[in-house]
CSV table of C-alpha atoms and ligand atoms in Angstrom, one decimal:
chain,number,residue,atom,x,y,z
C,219,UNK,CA,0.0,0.0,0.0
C,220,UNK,CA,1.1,3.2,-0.8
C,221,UNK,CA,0.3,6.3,1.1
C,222,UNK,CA,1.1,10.1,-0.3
C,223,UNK,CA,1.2,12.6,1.9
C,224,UNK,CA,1.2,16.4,0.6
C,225,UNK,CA,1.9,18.7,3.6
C,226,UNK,CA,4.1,22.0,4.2
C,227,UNK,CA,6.2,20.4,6.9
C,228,UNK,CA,7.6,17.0,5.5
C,229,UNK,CA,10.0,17.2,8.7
C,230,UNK,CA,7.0,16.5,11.2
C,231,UNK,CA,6.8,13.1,9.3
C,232,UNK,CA,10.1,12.2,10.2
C,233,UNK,CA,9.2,9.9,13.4
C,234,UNK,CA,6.3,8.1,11.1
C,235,UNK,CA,9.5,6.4,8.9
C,236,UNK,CA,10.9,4.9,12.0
C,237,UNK,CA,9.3,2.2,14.5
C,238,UNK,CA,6.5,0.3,13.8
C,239,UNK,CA,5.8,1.9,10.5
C,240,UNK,CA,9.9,1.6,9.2
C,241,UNK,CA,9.7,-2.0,9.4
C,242,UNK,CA,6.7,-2.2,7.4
C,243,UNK,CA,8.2,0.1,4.5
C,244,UNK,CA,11.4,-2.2,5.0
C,245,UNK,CA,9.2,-5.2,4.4
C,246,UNK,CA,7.7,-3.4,1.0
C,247,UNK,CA,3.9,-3.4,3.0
C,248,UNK,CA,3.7,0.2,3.1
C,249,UNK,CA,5.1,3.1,1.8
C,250,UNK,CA,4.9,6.7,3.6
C,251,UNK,CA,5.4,9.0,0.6
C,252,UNK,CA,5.8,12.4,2.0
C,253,UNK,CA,5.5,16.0,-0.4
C,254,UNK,CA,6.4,19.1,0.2
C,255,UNK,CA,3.6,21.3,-1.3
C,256,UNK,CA,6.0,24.4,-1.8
C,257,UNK,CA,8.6,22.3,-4.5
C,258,UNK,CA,5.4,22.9,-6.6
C,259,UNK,CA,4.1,26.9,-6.6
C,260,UNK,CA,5.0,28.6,-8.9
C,261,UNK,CA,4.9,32.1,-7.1
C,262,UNK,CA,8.9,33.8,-7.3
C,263,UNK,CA,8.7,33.6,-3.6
C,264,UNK,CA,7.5,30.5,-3.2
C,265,UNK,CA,4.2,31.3,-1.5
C,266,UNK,CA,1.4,28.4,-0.9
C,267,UNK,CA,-1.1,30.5,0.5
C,268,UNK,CA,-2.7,34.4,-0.4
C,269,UNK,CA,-5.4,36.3,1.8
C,270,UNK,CA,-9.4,35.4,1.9
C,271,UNK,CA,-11.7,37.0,-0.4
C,272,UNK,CA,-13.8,38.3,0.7
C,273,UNK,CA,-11.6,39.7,3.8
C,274,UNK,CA,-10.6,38.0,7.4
C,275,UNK,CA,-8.2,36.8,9.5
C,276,UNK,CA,-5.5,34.0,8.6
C,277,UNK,CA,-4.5,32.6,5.1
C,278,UNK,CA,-5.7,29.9,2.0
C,279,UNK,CA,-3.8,27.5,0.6
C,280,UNK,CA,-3.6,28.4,-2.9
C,281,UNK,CA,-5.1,26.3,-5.5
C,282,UNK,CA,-1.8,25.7,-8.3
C,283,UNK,CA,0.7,24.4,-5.7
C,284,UNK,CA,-1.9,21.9,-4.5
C,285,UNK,CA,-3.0,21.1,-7.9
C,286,UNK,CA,0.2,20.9,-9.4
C,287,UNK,CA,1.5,18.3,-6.1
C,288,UNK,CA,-1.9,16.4,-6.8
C,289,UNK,CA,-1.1,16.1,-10.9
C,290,UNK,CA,3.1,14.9,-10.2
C,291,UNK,CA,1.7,12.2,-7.8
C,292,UNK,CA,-1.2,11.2,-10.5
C,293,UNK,CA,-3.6,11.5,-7.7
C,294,UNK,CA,-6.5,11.6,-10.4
C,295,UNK,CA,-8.8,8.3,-9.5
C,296,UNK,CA,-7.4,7.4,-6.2
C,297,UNK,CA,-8.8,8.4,-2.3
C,298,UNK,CA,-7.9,11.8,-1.8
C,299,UNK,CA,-8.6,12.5,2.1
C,300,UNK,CA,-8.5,16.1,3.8
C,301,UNK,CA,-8.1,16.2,7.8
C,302,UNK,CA,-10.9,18.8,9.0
C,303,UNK,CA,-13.2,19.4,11.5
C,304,UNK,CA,-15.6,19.9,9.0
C,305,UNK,CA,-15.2,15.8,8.4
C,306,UNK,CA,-17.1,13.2,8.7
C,307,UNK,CA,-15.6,11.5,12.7
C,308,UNK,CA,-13.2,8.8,11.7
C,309,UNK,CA,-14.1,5.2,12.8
C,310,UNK,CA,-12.6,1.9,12.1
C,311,UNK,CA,-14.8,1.0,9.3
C,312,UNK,CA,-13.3,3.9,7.4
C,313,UNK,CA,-9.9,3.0,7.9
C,314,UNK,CA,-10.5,-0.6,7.5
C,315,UNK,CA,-12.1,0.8,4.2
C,316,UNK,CA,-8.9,2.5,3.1
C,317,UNK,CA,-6.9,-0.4,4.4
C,318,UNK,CA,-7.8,-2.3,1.6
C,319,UNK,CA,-6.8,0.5,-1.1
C,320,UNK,CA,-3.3,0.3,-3.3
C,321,UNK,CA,-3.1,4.3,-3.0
C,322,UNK,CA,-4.3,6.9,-0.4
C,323,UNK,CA,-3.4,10.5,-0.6
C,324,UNK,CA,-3.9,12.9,1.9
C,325,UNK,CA,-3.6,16.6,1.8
C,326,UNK,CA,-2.8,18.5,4.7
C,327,UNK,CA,-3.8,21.5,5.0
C,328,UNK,CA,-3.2,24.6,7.6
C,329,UNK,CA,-4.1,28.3,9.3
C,330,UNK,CA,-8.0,29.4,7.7
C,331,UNK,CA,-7.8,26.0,5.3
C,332,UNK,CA,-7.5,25.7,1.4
C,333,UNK,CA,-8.8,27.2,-1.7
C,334,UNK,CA,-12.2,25.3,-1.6
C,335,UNK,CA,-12.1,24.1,-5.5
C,336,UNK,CA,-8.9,22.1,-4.4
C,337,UNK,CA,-11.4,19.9,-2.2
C,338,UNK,CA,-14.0,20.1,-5.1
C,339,UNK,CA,-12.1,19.3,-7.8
C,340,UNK,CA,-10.5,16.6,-6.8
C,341,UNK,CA,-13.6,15.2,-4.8
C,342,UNK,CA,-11.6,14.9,-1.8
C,343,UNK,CA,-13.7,13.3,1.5
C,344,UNK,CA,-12.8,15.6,4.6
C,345,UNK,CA,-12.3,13.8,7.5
C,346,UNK,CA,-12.2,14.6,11.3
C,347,UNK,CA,-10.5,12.9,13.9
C,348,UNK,CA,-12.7,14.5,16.8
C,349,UNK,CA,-14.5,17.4,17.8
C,350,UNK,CA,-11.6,19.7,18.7
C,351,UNK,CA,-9.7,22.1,16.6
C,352,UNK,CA,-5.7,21.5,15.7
C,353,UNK,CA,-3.3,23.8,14.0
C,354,UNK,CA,-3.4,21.3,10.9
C,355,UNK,CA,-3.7,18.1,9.4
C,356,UNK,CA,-0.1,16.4,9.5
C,357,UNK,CA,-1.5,14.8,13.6
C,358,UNK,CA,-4.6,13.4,12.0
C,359,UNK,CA,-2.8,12.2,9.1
C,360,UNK,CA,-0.5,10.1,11.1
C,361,UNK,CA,-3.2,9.1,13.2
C,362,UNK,CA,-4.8,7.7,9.7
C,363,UNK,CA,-1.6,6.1,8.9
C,364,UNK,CA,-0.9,4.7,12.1
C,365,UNK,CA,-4.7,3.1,12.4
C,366,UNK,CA,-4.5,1.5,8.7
C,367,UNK,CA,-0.4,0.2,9.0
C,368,UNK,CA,-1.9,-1.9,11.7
C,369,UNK,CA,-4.9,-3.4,9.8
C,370,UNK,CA,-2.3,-4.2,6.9
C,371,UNK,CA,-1.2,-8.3,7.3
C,372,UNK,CA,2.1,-8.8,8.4
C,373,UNK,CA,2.7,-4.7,10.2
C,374,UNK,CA,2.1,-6.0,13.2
C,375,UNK,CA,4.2,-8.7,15.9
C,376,UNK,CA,1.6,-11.2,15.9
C,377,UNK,CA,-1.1,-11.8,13.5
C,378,UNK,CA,-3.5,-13.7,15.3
C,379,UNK,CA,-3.5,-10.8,17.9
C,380,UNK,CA,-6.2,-9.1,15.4
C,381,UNK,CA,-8.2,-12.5,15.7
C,382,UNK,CA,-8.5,-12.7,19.4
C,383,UNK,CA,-9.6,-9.0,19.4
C,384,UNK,CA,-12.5,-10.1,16.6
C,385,UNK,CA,-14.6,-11.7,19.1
C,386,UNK,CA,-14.9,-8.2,21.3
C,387,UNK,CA,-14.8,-6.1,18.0
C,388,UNK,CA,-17.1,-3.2,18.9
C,389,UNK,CA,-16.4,-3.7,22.7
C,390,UNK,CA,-14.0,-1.9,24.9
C,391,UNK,CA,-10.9,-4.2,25.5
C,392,UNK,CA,-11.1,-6.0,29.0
C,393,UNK,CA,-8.6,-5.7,31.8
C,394,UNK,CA,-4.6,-6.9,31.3
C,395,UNK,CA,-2.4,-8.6,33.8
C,396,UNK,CA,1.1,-10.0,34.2
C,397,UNK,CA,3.2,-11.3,36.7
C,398,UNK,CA,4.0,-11.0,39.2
C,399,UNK,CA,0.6,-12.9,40.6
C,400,UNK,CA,0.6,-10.7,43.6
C,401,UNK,CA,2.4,-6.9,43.7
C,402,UNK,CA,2.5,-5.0,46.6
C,403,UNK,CA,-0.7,-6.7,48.1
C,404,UNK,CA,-2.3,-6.1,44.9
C,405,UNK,CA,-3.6,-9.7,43.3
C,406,UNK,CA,-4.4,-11.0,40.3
C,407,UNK,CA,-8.0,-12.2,39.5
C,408,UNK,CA,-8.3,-15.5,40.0
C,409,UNK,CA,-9.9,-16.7,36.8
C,410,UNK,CA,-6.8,-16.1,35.1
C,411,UNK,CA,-4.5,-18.0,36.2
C,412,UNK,CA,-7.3,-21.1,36.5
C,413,UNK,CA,-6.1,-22.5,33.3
C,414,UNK,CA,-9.3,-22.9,32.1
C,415,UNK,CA,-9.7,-21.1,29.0
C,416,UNK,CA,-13.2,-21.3,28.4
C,417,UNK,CA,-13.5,-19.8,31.7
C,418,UNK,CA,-11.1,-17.2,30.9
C,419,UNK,CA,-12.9,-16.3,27.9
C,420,UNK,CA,-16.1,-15.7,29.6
C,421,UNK,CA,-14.7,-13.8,32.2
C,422,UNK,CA,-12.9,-11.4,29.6
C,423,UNK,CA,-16.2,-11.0,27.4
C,424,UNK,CA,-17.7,-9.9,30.6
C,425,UNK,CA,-15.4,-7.4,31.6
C,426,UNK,CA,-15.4,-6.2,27.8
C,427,UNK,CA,-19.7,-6.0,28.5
C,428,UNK,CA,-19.2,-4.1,31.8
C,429,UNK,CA,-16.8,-1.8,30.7
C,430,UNK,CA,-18.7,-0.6,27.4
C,431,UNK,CA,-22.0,-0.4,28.8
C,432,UNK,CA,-20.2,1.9,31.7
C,433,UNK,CA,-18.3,4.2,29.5
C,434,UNK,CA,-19.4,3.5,26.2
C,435,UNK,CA,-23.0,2.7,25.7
C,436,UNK,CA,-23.4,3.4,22.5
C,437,UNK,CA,-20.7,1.2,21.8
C,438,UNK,CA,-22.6,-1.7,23.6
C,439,UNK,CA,-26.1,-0.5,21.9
C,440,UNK,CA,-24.5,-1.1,18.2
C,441,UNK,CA,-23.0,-4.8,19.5
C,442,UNK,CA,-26.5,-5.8,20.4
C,443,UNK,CA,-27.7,-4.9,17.0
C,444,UNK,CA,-24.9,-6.9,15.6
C,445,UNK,CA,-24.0,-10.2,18.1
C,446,UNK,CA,-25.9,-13.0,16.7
C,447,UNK,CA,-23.0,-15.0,16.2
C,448,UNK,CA,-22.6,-15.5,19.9
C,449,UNK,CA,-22.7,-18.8,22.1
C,450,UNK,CA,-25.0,-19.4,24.0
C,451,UNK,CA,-22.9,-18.9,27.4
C,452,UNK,CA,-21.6,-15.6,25.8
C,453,UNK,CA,-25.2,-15.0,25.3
C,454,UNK,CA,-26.5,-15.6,28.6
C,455,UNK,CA,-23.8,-13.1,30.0
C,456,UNK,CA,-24.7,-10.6,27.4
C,457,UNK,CA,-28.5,-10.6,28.8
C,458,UNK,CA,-27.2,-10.4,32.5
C,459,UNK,CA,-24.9,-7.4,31.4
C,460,UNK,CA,-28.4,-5.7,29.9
C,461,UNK,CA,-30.5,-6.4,32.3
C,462,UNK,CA,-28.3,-5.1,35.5
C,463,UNK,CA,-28.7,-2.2,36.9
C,464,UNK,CA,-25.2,-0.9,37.8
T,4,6GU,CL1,-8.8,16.2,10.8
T,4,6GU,N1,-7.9,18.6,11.3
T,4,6GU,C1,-7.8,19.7,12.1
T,4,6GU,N2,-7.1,20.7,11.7
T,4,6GU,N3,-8.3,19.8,13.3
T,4,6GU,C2,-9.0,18.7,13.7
T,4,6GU,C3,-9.1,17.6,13.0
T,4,6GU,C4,-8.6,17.6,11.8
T,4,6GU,N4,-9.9,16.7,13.6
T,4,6GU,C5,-10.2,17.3,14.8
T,4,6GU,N5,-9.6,18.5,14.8
């Protein structure tokens, strides 16, 4: 997979080529393409951005360095995204959506925003990463790049870690321990170290139920919609979960 970013400060990219994200470049499963917007205006000063018609504060990125990056990257027929707060609120579906593209470009933009035939032109889908304001889009584009490197087979340590998540997929994640068994007078639940797996499971599932329905019952609303595929047993502590009153 190939992603193009087109931003006015490659540098702030710089960590996103290391860690998690170099070895999947070294292992040809992603590439993090990074262009500076300015090696394409044509202004004699280099300017990417002119004052508002129509008067205000701040500054527009203008439309021909933008273009001109788009056109050298032949971003014509691939998902073009802009980082916005206008957006439509990220979620996993979208970027398991763009997980499964050979080519995502993604503009960043800065100060007022950018020449709005840029966006219209090139269709571009304006996406926000939460209802709060940031200076620019270069943080929610490497929080795009970061959520789809994961989703990409063979970015990650362990593959089957995605398939153990699948059964709570929709659920907050239940609690993690390690050892030592007891800290400080702090212990371990017992289930866990039982050795019975089913029981484990169940237990987990639980805590998964217990915590979304606490702090994300909206979360837990769209998993009832969607759990039919459930066992019985992992039924039966669904309906306990709904029916408490805690
Ligand atoms: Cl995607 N961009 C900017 N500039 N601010 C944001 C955002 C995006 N998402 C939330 N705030």
């Amino acid at each position: 997979m190939n992603i193009h970013v087109l931003t006015l400060f490659p540098d702030m990219f710089l960590p996103v080529t290391q860690s998690i994200l170099g070895r999947a470049e070294e292992k040809g499963l992603l590439q993090v393409r990074v262009i500076n917007i300015r090696d394409y205006t044509l202004d004699k000063h280099n300017r990417t951005d002119d004052t508002p018609f129509g008067g205000g504060a701040g500054m527009v990125m203008s439309p021909e360095p933008a273009f001109r990056a788009l056109e050298a990257i032949g971003a014509q027929g691939k998902r073009i995204l802009y980082p916005s707060p206008r957006g439509k609120v990220l979620d996993q579906s979208l970027i398991e959506d763009l997980a499964k593209q050979e080519d995502v470009v993604i503009l960043c933009g800065h100060y007022e925003g950018v020449d709005q035939r840029i966006l219209d032109h090139w269709e571009m889908e304006e996406v926000s990463i939460g209802d709060y304001v940031l200076t620019g889009g270069e943080l929610p584009a490497m929080v795009i790049i970061d959520a789809v490197a994961r989703l990409i087979p063979g970015v990650l340590g362990s593959p089957d870690s995605h398939l153990e998540e699948s059964i709570y997929s929709g659920l907050l994640e239940y609690p993690h321990y390690t050892k030592p068994r007891e800290f400080r007078g702090l212990s371990v639940p017992e289930v866990l170290v039982s050795g019975n797996h089913q029981l484990i499971h169940l237990w987990r599932f639980e805590e998964s139920l217990k915590l979304t329905k606490e702090r994300r019952p909206d979360l837990l609303e769209e998993f009832v919609r969607a759990a039919d595929s459930l066992t019985k047993q992992e039924k039966k502590i669904l309906r306990g979960i709904l029916e408490s009153e805690e």
